PDB file of C-alpha atoms in Angstrom:
ATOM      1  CA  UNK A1341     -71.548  25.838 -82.910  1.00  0.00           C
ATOM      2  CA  UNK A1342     -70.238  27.794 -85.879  1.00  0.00           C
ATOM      3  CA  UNK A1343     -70.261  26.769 -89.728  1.00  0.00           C
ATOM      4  CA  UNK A1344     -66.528  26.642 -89.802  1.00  0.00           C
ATOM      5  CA  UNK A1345     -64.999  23.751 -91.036  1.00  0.00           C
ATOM      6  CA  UNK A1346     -63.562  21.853 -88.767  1.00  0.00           C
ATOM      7  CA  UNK A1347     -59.559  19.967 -89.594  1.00  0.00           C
ATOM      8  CA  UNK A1348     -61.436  16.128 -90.399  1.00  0.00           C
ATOM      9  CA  UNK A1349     -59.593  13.435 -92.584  1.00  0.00           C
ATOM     10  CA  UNK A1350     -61.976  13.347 -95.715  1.00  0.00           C
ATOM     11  CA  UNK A1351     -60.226  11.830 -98.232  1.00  0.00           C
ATOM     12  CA  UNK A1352     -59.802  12.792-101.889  1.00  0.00           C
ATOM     13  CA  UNK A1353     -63.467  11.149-103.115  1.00  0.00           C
ATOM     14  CA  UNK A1354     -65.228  13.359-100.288  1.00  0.00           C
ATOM     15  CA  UNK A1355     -63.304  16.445-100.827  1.00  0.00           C
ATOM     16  CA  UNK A1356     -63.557  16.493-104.732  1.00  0.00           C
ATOM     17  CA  UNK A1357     -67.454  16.740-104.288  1.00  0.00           C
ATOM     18  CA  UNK A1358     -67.449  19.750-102.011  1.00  0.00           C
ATOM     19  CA  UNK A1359     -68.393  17.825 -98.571  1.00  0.00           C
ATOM     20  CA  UNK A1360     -67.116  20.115 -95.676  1.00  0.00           C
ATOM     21  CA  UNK A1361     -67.414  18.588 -91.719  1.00  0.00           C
ATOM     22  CA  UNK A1362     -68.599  21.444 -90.097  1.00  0.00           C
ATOM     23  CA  UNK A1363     -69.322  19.987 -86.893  1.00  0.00           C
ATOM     24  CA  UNK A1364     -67.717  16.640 -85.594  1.00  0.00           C
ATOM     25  CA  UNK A1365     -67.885  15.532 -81.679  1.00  0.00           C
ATOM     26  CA  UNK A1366     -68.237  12.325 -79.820  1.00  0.00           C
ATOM     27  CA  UNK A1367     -71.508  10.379 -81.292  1.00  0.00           C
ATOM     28  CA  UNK A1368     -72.539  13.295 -83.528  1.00  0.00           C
ATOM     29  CA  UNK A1369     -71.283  14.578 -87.036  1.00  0.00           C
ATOM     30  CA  UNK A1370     -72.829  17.544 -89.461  1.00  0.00           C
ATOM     31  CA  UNK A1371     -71.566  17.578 -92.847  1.00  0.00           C
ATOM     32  CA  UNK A1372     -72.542  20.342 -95.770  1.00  0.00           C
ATOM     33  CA  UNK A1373     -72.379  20.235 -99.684  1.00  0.00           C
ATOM     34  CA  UNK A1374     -73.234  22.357-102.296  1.00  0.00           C
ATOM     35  CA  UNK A1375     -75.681  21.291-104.768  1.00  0.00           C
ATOM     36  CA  UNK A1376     -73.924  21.291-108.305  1.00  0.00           C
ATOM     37  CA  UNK A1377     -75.211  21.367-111.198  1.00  0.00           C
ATOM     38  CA  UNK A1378     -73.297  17.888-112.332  1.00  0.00           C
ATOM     39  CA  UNK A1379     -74.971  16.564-108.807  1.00  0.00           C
ATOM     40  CA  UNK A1380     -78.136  16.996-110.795  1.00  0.00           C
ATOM     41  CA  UNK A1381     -80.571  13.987-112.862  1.00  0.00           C
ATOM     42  CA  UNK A1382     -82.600  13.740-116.080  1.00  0.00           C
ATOM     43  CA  UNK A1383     -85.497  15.383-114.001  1.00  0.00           C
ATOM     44  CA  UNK A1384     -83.643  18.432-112.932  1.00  0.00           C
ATOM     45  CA  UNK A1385     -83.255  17.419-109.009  1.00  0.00           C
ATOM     46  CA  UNK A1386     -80.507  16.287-107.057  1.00  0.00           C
ATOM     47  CA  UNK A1387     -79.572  12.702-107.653  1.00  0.00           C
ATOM     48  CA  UNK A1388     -80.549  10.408-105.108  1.00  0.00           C
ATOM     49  CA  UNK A1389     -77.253   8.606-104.918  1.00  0.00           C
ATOM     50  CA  UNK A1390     -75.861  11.786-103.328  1.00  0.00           C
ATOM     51  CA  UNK A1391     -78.131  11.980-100.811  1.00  0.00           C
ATOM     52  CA  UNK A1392     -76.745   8.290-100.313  1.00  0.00           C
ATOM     53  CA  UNK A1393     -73.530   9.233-100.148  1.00  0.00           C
ATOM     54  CA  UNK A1394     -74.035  12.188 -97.467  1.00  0.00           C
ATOM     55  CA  UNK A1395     -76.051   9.887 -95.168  1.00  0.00           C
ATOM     56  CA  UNK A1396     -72.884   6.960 -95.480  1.00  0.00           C
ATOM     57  CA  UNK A1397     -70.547  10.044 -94.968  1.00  0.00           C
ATOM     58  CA  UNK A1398     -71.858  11.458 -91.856  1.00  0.00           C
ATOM     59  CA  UNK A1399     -72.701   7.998 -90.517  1.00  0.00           C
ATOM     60  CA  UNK A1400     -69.540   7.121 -90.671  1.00  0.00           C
ATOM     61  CA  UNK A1401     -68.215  10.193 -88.775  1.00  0.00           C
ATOM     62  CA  UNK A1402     -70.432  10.310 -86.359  1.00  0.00           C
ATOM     63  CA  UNK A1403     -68.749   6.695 -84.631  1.00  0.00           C
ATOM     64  CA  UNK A1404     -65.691   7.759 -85.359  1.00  0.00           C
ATOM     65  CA  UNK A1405     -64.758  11.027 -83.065  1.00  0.00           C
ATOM     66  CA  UNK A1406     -60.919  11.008 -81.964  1.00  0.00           C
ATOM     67  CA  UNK A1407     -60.102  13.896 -79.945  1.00  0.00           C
ATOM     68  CA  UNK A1408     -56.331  12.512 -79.413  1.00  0.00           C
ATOM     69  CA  UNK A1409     -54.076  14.874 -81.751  1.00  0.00           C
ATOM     70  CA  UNK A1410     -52.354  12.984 -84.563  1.00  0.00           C
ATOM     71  CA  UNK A1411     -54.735  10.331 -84.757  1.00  0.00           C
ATOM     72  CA  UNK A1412     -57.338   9.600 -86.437  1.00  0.00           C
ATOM     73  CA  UNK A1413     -60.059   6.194 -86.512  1.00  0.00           C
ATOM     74  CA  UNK A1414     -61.745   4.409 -89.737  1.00  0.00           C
ATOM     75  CA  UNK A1415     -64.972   2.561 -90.947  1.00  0.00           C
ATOM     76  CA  UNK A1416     -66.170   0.675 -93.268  1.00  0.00           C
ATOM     77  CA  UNK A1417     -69.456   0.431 -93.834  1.00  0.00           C
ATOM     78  CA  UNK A1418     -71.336  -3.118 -93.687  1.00  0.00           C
ATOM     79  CA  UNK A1419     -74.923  -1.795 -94.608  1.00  0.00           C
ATOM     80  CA  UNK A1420     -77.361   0.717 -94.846  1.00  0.00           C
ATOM     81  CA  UNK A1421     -80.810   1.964 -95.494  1.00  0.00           C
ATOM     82  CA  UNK A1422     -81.733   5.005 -97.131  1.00  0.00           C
ATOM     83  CA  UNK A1423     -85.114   6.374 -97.548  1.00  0.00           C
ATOM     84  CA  UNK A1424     -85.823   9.532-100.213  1.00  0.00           C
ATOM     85  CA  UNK A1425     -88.238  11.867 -98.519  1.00  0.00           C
ATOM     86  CA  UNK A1426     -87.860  14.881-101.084  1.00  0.00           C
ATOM     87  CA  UNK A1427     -86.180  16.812-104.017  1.00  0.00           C
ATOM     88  CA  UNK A1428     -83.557  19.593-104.306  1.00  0.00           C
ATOM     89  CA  UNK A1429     -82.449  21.729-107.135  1.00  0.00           C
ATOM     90  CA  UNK A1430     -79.829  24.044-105.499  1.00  0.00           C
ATOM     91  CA  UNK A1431     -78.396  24.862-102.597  1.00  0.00           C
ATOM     92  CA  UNK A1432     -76.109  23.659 -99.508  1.00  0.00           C
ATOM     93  CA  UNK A1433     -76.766  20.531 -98.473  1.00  0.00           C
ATOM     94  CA  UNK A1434     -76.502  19.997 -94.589  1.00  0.00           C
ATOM     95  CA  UNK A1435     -75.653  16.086 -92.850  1.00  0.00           C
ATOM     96  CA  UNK A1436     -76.258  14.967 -89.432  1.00  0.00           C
ATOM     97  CA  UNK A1437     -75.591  11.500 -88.225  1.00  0.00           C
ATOM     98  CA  UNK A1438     -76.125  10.331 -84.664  1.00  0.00           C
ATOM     99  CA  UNK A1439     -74.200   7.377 -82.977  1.00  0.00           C
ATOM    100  CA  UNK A1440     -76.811   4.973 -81.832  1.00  0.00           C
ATOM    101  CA  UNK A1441     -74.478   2.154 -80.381  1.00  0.00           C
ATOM    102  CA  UNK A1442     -72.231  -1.029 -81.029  1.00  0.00           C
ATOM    103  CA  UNK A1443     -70.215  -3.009 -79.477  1.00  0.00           C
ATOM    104  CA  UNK A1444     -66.242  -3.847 -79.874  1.00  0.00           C
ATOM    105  CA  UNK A1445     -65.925  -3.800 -83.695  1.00  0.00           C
ATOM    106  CA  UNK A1446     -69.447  -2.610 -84.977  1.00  0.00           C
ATOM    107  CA  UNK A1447     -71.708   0.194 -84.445  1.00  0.00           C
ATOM    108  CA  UNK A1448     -74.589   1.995 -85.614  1.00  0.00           C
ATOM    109  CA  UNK A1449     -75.173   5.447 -86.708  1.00  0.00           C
ATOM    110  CA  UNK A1450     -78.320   7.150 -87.430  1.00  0.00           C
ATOM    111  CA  UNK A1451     -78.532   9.868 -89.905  1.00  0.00           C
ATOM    112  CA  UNK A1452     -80.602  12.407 -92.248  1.00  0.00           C
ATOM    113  CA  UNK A1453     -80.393  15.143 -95.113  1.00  0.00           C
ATOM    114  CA  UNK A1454     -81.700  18.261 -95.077  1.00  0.00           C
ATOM    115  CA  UNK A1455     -81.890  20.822 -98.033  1.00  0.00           C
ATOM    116  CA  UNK A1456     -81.142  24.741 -97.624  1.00  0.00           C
ATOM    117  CA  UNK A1457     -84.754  25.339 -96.725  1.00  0.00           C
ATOM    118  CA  UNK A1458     -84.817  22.758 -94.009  1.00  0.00           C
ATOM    119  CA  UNK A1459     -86.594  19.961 -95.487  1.00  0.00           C
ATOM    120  CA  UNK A1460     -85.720  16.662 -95.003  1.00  0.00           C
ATOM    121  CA  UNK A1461     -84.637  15.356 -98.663  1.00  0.00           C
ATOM    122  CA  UNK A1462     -83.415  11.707 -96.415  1.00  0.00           C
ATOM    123  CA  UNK A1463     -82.543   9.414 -93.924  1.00  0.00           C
ATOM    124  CA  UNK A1464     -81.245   6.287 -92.981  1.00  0.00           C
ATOM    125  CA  UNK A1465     -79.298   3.966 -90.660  1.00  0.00           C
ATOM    126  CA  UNK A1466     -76.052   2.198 -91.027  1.00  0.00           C
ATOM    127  CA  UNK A1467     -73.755  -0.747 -89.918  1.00  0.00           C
ATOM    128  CA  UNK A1468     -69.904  -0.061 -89.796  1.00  0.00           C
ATOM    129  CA  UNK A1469     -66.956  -1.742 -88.629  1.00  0.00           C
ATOM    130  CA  UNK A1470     -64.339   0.282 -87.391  1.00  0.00           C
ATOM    131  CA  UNK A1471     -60.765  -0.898 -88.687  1.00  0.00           C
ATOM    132  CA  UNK A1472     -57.690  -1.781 -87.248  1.00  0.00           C
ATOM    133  CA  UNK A1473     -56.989   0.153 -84.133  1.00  0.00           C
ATOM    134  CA  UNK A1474     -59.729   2.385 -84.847  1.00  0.00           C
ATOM    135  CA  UNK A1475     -61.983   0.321 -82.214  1.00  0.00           C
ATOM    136  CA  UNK A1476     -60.251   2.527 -79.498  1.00  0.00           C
ATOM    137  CA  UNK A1477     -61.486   6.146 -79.334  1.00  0.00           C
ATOM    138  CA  UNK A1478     -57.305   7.115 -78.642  1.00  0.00           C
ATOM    139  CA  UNK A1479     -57.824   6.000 -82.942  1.00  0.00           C
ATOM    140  CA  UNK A1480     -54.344   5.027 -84.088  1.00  0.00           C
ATOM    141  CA  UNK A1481     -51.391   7.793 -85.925  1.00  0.00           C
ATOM    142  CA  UNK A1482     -52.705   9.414 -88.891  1.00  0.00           C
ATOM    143  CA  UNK A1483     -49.891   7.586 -90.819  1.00  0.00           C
ATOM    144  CA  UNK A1484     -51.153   4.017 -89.755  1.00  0.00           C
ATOM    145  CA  UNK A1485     -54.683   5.342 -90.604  1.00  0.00           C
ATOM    146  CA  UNK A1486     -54.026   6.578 -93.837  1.00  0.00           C
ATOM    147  CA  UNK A1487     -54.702   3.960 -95.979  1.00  0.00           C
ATOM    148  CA  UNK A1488     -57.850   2.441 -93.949  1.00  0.00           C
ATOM    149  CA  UNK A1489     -60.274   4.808 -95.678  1.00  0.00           C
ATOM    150  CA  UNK A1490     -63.762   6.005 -94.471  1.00  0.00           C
ATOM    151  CA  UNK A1491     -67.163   5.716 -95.171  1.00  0.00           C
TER     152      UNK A1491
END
């Protein structure tokens, strides 16, 4: 698969800190961002709550594929966990999150963060619940789906 970015809703908060989808398919999603310096905390290393917000991200994508043209499906997310495994200072970020299941209204999404060398920096799981319409992988007009946001 190649490292072009691929056309995804984002939404402004996503696109403002450099998150591209660079891969998105039924059950699966891989997301990249560039470390910047701002991303950075007191200690010099990424911040942990972007590594929180990458896992959310591609958990969220990964359960909510729509291959139907002009549509598009939406999450929110109900809960997560998120464990810190290591520490970055630079580089491109990569995301993948897995679709582990669910039923009508909820499912689950498995995910992790690697850094530019490969390392795992995090993972975690999460609970979403798809919005209105969104339940149906046919998703629902991107005008009916703009306002329903996702994680």
């Amino acid at each position: 698969m190649t490292d072009t970015p691929v056309q995804a809703d984002r939404g402004a908060y996503v696109r403002s800190l450099g998150i591209e989808v660079v891969e998105w398919r039924e059950g699966f999603a891989r997301i990249t961002m560039p470390i910047q310096p701002v991303f950075l905390n007191r200690s010099g290393v990424l911040h942990g709550g972007l590594i929180a917000i990458l896992l959310d991200t591609v958990g969220g994508y990964a359960g909510t594929w729509c291959s139907r043209p002009g549509h598009v499906r939406h999450a929110v997310t109900v809960s997560m966990t998120t464990h810190f495994t290591g520490q970055s200072k630079a580089g491109l970020l990569s995301a993948v999150g897995r679709h582990r299941g669910g039923g009508r209204n909820i499912f689950f999404s498995s995910a992790e963060v690697l850094g530019e060398d490969g390392a795992m920096l995090g993972f975690g799981d999460g609970v979403y619940r798809y919005r209105k319409g969104s339940h149906d992988v046919a998703g629902v007009p991107v005008e009916e789906g703009a306002a329903g946001g996702l994680s």
